[in-house]
CSV table of C-alpha atoms and ligand atoms in Angstrom, one decimal:
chain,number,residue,atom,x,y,z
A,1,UNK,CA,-30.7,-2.8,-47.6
A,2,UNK,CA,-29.6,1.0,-46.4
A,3,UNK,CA,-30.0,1.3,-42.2
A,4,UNK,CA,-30.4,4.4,-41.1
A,5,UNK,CA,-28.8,5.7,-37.8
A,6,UNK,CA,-27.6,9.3,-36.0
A,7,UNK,CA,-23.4,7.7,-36.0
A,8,UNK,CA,-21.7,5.1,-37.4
A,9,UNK,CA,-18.3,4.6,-36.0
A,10,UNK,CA,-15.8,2.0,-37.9
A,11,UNK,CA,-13.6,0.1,-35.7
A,12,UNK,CA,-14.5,-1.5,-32.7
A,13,UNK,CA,-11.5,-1.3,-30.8
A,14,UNK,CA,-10.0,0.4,-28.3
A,15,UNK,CA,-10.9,3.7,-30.1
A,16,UNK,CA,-14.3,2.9,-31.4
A,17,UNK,CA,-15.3,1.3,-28.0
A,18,UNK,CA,-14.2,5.2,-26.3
A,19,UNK,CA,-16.2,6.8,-29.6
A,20,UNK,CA,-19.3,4.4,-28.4
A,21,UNK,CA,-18.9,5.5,-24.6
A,22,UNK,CA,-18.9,9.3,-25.0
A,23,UNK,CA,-21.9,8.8,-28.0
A,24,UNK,CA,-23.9,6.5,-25.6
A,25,UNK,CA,-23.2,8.8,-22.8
A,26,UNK,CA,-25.0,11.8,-24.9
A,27,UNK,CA,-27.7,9.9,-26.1
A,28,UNK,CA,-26.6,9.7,-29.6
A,29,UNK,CA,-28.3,6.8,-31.5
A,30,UNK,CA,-25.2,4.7,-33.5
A,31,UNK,CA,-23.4,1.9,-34.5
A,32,UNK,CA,-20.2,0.4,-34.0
A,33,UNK,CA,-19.1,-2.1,-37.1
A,34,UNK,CA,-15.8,-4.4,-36.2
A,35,UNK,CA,-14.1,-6.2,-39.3
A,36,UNK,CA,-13.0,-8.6,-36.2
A,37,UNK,CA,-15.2,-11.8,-35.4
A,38,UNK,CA,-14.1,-10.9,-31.6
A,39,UNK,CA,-13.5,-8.1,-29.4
A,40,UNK,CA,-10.1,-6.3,-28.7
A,41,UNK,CA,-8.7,-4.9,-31.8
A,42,UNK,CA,-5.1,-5.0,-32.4
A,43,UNK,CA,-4.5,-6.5,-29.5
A,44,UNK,CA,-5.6,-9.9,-30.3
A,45,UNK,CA,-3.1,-10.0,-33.0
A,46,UNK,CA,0.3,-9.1,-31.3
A,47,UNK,CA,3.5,-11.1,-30.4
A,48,UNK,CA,2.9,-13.5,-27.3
A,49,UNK,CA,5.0,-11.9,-24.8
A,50,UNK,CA,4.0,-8.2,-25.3
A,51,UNK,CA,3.4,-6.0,-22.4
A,52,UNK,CA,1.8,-2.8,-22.4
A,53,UNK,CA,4.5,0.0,-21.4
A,54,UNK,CA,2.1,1.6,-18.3
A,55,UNK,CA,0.7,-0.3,-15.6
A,56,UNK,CA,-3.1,-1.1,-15.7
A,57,UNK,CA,-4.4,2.0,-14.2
A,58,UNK,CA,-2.5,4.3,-16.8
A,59,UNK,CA,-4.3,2.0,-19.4
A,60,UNK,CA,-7.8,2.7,-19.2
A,61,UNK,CA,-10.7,4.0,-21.1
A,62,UNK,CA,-13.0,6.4,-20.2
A,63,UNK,CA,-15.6,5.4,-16.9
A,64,UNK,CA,-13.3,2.3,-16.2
A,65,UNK,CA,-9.8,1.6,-14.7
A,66,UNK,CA,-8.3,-1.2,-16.0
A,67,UNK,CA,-7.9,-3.9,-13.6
A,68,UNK,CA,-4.8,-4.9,-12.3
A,69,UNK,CA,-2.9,-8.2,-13.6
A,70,UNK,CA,-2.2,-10.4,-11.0
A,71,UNK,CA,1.6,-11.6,-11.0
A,72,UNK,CA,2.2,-8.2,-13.5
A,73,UNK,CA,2.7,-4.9,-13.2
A,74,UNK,CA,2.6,-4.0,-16.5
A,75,UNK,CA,-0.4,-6.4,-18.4
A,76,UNK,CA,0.2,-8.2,-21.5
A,77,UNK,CA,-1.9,-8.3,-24.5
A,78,UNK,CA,-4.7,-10.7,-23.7
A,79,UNK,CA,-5.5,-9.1,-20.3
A,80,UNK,CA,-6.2,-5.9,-22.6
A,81,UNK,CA,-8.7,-7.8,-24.9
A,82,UNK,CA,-10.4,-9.4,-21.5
A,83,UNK,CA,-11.1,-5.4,-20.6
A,84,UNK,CA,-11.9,-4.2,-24.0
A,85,UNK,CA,-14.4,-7.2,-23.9
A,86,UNK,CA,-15.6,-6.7,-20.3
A,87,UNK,CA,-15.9,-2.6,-21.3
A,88,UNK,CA,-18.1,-3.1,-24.4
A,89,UNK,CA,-20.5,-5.4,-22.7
A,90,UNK,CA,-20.3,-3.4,-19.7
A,91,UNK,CA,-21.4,-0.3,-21.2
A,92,UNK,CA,-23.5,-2.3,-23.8
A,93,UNK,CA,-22.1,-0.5,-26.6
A,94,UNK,CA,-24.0,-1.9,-29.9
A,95,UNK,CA,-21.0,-3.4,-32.0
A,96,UNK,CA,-21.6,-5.5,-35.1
A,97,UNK,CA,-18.8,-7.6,-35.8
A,98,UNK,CA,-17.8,-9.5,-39.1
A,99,UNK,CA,-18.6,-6.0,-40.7
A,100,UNK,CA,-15.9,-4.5,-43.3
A,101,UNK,CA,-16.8,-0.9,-44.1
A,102,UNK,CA,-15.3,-0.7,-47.7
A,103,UNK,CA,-16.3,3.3,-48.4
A,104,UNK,CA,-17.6,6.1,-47.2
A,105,UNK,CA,-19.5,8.0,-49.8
A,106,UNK,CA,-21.2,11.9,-49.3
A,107,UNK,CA,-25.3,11.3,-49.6
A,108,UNK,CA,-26.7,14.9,-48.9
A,109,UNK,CA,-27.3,15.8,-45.4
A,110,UNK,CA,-25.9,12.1,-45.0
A,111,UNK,CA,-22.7,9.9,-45.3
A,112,UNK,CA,-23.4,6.4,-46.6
A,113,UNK,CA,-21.1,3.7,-45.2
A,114,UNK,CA,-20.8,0.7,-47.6
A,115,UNK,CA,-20.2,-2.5,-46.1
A,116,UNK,CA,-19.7,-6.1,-46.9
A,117,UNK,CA,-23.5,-6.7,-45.3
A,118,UNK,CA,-25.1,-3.9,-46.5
A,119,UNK,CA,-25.1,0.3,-46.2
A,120,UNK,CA,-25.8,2.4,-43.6
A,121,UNK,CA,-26.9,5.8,-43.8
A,122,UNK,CA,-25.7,8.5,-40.7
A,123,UNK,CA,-25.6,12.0,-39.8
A,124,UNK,CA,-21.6,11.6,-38.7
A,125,UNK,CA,-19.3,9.1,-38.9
A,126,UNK,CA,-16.2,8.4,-36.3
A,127,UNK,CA,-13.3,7.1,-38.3
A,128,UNK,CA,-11.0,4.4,-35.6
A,129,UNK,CA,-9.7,2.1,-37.5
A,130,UNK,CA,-6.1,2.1,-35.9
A,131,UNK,CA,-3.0,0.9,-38.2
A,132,UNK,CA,-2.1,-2.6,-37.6
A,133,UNK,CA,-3.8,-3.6,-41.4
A,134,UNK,CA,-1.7,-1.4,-42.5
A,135,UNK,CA,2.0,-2.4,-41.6
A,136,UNK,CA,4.5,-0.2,-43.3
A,137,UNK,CA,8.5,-1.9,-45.2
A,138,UNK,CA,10.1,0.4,-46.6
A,139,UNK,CA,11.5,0.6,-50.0
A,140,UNK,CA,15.2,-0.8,-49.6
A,141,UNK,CA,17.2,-2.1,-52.7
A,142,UNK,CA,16.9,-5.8,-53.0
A,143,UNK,CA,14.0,-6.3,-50.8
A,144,UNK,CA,12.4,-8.3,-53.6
A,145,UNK,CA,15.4,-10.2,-54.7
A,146,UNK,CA,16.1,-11.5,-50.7
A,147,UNK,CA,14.8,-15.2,-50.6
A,148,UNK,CA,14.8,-15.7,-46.9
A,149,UNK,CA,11.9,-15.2,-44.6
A,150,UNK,CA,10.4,-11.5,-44.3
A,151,UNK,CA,7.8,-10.5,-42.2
A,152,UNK,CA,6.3,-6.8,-40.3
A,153,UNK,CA,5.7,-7.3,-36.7
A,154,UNK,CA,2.6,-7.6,-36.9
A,155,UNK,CA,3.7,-11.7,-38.1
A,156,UNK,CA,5.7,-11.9,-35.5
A,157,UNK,CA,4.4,-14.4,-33.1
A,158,UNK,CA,7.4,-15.6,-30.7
A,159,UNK,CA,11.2,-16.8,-30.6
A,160,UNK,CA,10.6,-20.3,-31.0
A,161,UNK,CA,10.2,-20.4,-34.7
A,162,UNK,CA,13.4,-18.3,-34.8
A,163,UNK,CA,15.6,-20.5,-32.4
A,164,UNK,CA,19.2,-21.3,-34.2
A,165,UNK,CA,18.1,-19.3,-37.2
A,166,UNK,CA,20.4,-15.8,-38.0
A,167,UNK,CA,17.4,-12.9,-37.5
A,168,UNK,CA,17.9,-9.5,-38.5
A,169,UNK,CA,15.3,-7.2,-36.8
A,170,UNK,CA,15.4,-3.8,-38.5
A,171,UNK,CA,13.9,-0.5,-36.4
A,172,UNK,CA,15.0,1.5,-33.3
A,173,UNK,CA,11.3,2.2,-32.0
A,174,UNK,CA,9.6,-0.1,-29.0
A,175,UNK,CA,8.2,-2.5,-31.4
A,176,UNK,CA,12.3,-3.4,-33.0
A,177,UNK,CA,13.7,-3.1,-29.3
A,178,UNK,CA,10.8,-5.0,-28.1
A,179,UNK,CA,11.1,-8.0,-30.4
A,180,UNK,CA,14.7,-7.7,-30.8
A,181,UNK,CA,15.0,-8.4,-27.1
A,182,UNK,CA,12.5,-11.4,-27.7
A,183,UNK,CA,15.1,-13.0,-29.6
A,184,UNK,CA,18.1,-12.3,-28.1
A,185,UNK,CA,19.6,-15.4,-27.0
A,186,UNK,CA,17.2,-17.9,-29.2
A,187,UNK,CA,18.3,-16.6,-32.5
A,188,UNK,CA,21.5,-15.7,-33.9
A,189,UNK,CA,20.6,-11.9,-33.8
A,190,UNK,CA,21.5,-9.0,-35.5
A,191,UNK,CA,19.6,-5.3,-34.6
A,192,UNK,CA,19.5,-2.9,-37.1
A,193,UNK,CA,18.6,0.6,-36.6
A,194,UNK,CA,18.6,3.9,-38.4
A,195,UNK,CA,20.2,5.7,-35.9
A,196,UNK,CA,21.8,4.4,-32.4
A,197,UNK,CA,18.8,3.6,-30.3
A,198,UNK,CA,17.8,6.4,-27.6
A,199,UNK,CA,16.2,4.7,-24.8
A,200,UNK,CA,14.1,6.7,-22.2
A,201,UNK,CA,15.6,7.1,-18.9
A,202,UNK,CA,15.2,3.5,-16.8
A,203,UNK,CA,12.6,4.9,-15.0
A,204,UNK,CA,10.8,6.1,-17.2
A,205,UNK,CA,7.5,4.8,-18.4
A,206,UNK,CA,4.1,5.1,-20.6
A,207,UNK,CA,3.2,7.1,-17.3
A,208,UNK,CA,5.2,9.6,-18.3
A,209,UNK,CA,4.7,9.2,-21.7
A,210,UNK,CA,0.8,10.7,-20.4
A,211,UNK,CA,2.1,12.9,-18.2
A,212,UNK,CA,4.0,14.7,-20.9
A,213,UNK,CA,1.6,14.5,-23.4
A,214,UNK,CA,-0.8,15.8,-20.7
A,215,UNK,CA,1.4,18.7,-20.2
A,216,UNK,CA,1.5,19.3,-24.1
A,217,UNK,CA,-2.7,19.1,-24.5
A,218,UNK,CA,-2.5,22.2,-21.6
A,219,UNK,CA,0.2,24.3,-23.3
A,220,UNK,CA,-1.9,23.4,-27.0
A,221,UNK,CA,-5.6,24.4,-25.1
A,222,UNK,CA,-3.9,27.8,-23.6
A,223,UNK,CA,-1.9,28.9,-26.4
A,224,UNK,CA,1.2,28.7,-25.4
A,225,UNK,CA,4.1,26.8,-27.1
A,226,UNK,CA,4.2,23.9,-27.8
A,227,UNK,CA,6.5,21.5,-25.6
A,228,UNK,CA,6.6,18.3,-28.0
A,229,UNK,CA,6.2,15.8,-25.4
A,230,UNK,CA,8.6,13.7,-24.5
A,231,UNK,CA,10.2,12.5,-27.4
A,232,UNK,CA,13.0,14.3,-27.1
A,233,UNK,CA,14.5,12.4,-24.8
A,234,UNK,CA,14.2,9.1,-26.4
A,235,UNK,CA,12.3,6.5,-28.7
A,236,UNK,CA,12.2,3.5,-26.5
A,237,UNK,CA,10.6,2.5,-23.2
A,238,UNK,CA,13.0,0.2,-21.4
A,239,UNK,CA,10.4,-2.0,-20.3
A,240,UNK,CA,11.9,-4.9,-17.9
A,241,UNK,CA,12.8,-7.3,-20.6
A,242,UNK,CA,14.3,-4.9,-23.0
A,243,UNK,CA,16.2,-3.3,-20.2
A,244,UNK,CA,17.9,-7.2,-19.1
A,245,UNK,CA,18.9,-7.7,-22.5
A,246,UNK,CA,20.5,-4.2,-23.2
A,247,UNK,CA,22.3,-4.6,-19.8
A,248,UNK,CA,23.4,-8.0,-20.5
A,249,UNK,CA,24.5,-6.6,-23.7
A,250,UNK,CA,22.7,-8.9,-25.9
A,251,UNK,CA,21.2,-5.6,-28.1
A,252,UNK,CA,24.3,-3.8,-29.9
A,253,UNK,CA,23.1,-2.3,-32.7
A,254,UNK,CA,24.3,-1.9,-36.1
A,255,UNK,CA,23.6,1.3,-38.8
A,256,UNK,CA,20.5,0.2,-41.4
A,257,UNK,CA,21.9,-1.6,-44.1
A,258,UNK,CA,22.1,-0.7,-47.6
A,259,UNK,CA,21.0,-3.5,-49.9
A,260,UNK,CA,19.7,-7.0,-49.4
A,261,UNK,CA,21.2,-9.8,-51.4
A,262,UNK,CA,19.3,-13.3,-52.6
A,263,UNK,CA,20.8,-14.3,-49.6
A,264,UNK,CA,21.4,-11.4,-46.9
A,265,UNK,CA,22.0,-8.0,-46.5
A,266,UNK,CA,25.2,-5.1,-47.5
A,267,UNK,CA,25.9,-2.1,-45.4
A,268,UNK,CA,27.8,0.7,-47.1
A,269,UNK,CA,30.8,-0.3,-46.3
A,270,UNK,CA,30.8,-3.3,-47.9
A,271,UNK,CA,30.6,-6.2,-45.1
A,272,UNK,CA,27.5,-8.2,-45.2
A,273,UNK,CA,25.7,-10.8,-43.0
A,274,UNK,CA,23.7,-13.7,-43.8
A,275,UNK,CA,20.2,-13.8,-42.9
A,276,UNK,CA,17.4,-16.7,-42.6
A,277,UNK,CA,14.5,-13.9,-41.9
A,278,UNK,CA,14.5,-10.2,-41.8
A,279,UNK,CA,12.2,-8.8,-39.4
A,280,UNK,CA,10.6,-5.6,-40.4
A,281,UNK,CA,9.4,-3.2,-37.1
A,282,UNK,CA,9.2,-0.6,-39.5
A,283,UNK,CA,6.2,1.2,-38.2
A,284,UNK,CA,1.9,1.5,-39.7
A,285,UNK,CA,0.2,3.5,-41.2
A,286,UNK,CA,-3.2,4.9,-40.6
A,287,UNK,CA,-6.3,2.1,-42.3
A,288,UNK,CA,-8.2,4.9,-44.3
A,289,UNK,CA,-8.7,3.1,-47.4
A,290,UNK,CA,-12.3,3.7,-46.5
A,291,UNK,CA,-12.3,7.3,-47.8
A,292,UNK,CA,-10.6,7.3,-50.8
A,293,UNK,CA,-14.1,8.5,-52.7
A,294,UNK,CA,-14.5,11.6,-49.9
A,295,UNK,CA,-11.1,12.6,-51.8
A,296,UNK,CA,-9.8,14.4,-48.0
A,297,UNK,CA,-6.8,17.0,-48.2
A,298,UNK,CA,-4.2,15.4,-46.3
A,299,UNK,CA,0.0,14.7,-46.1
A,300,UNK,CA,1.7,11.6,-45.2
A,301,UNK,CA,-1.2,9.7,-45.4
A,302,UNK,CA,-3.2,11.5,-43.0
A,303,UNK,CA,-6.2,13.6,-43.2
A,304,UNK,CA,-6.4,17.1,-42.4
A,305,UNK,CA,-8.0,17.7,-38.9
A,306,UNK,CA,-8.9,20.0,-36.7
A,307,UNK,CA,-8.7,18.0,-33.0
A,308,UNK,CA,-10.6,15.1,-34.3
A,309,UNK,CA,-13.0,16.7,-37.1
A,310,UNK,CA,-12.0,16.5,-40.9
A,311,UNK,CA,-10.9,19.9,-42.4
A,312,UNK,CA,-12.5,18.9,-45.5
A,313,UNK,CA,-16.1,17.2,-44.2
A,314,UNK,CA,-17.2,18.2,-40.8
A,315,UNK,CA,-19.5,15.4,-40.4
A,316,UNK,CA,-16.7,12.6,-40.4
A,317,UNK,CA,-14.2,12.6,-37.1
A,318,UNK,CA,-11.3,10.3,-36.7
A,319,UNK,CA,-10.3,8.8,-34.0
A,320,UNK,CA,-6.8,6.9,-32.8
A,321,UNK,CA,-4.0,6.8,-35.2
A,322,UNK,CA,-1.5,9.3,-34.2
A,323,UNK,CA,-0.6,12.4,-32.0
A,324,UNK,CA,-2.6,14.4,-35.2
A,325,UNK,CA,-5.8,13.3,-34.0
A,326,UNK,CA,-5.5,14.7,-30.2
A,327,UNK,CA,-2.0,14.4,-28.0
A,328,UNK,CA,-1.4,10.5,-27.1
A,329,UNK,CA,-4.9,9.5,-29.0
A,330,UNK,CA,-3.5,6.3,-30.3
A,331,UNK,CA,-3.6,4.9,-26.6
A,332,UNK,CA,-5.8,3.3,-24.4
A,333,UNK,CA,-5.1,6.4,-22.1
A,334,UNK,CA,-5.2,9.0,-24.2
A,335,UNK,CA,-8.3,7.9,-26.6
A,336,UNK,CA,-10.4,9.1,-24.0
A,337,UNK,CA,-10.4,12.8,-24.2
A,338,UNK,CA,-10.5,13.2,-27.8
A,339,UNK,CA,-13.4,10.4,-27.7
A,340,UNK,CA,-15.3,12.9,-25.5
A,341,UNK,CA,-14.6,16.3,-27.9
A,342,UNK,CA,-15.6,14.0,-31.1
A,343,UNK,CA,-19.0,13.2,-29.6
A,344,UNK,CA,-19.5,16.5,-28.3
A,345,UNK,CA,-19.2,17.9,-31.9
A,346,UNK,CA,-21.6,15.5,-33.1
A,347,UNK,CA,-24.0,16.3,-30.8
A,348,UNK,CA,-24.1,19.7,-32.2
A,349,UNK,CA,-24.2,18.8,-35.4
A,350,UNK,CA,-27.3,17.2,-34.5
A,351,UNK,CA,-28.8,20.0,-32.4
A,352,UNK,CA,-28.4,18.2,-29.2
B,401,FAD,P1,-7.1,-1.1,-33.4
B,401,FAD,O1,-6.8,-1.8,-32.1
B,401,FAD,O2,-6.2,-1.5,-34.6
B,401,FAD,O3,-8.6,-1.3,-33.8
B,401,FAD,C1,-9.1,-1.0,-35.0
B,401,FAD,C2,-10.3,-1.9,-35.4
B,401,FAD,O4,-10.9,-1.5,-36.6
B,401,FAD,C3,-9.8,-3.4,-35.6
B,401,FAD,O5,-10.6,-4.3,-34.9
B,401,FAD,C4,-9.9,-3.5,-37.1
B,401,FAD,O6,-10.1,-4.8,-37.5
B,401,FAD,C5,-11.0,-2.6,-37.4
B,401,FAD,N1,-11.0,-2.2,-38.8
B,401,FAD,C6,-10.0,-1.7,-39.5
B,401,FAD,N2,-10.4,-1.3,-40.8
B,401,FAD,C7,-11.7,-1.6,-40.8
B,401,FAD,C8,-12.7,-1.4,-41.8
B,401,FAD,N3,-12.5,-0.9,-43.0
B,401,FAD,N4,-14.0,-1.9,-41.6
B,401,FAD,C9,-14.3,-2.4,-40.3
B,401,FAD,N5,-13.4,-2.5,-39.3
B,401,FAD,C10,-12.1,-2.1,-39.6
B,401,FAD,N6,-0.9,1.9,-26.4
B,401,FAD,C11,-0.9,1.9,-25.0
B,401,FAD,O7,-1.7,2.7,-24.5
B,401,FAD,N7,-0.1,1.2,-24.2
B,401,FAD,C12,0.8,0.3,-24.8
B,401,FAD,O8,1.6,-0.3,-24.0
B,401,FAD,C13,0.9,0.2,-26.2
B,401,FAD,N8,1.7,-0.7,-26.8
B,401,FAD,C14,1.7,-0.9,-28.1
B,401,FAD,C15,2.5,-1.8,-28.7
B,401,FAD,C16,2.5,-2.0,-30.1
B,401,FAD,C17,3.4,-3.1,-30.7
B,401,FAD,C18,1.6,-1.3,-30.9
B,401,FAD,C19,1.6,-1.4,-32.4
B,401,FAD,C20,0.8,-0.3,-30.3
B,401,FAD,C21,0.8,-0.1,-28.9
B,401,FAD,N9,0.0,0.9,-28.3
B,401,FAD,C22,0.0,1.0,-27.0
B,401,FAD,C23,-0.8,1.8,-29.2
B,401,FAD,C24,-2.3,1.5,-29.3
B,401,FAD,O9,-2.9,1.5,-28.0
B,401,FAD,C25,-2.7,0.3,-30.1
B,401,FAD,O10,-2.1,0.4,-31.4
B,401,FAD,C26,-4.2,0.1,-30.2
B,401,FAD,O11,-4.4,-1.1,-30.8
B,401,FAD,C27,-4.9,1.2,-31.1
B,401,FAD,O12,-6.3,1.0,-30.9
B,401,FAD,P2,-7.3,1.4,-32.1
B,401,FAD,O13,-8.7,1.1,-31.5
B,401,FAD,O14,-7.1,2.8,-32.5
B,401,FAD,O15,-7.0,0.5,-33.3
């Protein structure tokens, strides 16, 4: 059975629920279809003592602040699926959930979005399907041949499983510091990074973080150049548990290793360690299995956009993933503007 409907976004979470606010909000008729049997997104699935990196205010969607955590300044993970929850029945935002959109095919004046429970048939469709399916390892010698435990972050559930055990945690960005820091002092722990980890200034936070991809948007909108945001002064927040272990110096770092062995890993100057589990916080990539029939220009496994619009099929609009879809659009902060551009576009499409 086709449906038929003005939108269909894919991906109810944080990004799709922003999609659904500003479509709602223009009166544009659509959809929202959630591979999840419950609300939240990622953020049902990630380690137990994650914290966001801004305090609840700088965390919001559009029309809604975030409430405060008592006891927390900075909210953990299930506090952010209670809002997302609370937002989309708040704003009664129609999401289906249990739905896997497997394709998006062109269908004349219409895109036809194939799912496990049927098609739909819409006039645009709002791409937010984030990156946590997609976790990225990348291709070291031996990887294969290593018999201990390996797992991406997104497996990682807490130090328990890991106490006594010798862990090496590979990556320099938040999630490596994050769970790195996790461990310290349960597991035998090794950190590796690719290059010595930059943390951000103490006092910096994913406030800033806005604030400078704030600034960036302006100087993008008015032409001028751009500033790059704030990443050149560092990769990771040094949230308060990241920050006690660096200062009690329980997160040196060694250089990325060469090779693993059956039973460890080589760096290139030929001392090894022993390893029970390797722990990859080797970053995502975007989830756009979905469009491999639209055949989109793209590089690095993006799609060619222009703000949130595909180059290469002005009907489709994605949404999340990455600084490429809008400055700071793959947070809960930043989702919010480019929600509100993507919507607007369709609305013309449509002749609203
Ligand atoms: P997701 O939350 O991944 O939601 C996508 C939804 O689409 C999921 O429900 C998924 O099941 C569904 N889906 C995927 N494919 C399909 C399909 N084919 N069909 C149907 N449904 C599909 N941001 C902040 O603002 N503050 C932070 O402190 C912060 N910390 C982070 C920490 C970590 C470890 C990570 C990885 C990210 C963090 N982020 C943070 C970034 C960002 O806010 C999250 O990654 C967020 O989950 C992205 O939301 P999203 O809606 O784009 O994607």
């Amino acid at each position: 059975m086709t449906q038929h409907t003005d939108a269909v976004v894919i991906g109810g979470g944080q990004s799709g629920l922003a999609a659904g606010y500003h479509l709602r909000r223009l009166g544009i008729e659509h959809v929202i279809l959630d591979a999840q049997a419950a609300p939240g997104g990622a953020w049902q699935h990630t380690w137990d003592s994650l914290h966001l990196f801004s305090p609840a205010a700088y965390s919001s969607l559009p029309g809604r602040f975030m409430p405060a955590q008592e006891g927390e300044v900075y909210p953990d993970a299930g506090h952010v699926v209670s809002y997302l929850a609370d937002y989309e029945k708040r704003y009664e935002l129609p999401v289906q959930r249990g739905v896997w959109v497997s394709a998006v095919h062109r269908d004349g004046d219409f895109l036809r979005v194939e799912t496990d429970s049927g098609d739909w048939r819409a006039r645009a469709v709002v791409s937010a399907t984030g990156t946590w399916t997609r976790p990225f390892l990348p291709a070291v010698p031996g990887r294969r041949e290593y018999a201990g435990r390996q797992l991406h972050t997104v497996q990682y559930r807490s130090p328990a499983e890991f106490a006594g055990q010798r862990v090496i945690v590979v990556g320099g960005g938040n999630s490596g510091a994050q769970i790195a820091a996790d461990l310290a002092g349960t597991a035998d722990l090794t950190w590796v990074t690719q290059r010595p980890p930059r943390y951000l200034p103490d006092d910096i936070d994913g406030r800033a973080l806005f604030d400078a991809a704030t600034a960036r948007r302006q100087a993008l909108d008015a032409g001028r150049t751009d500033t790059g945001g704030i990443a050149s002064l560092g990769d990771i927040v040094a949230v308060p548990p990241v920050r006690a272990a660096r200062d009690a110096g329980l997160l040196p770092a060694r250089p990325m290793f060469s090779s693993l062995t059956p039973d460890g890993v080589v760096w290139p100057d030929g001392t090894s360690a022993q390893a029970d589990a390797v722990i990859w916080c080797t970053g995502f990539r975007p989830a756009l299995a979905h469009f491999a029939s639209l055949r989109l220009r793209g590089s690095r496994g993006h799609v060619a956009t222009v703000g949130t619009r595909a180059v290469d099929e002005p009907r489709l609009h994605l949404l999340g993933y990455g600084d490429w879809t809008g400055p700071a659009s793959a947070t809960l902060i930043g989702v919010g503007r480019p929600a509100r551009d993507a919507a607007r576009e369709i609305a013309e499409l449509l002749g609203r």
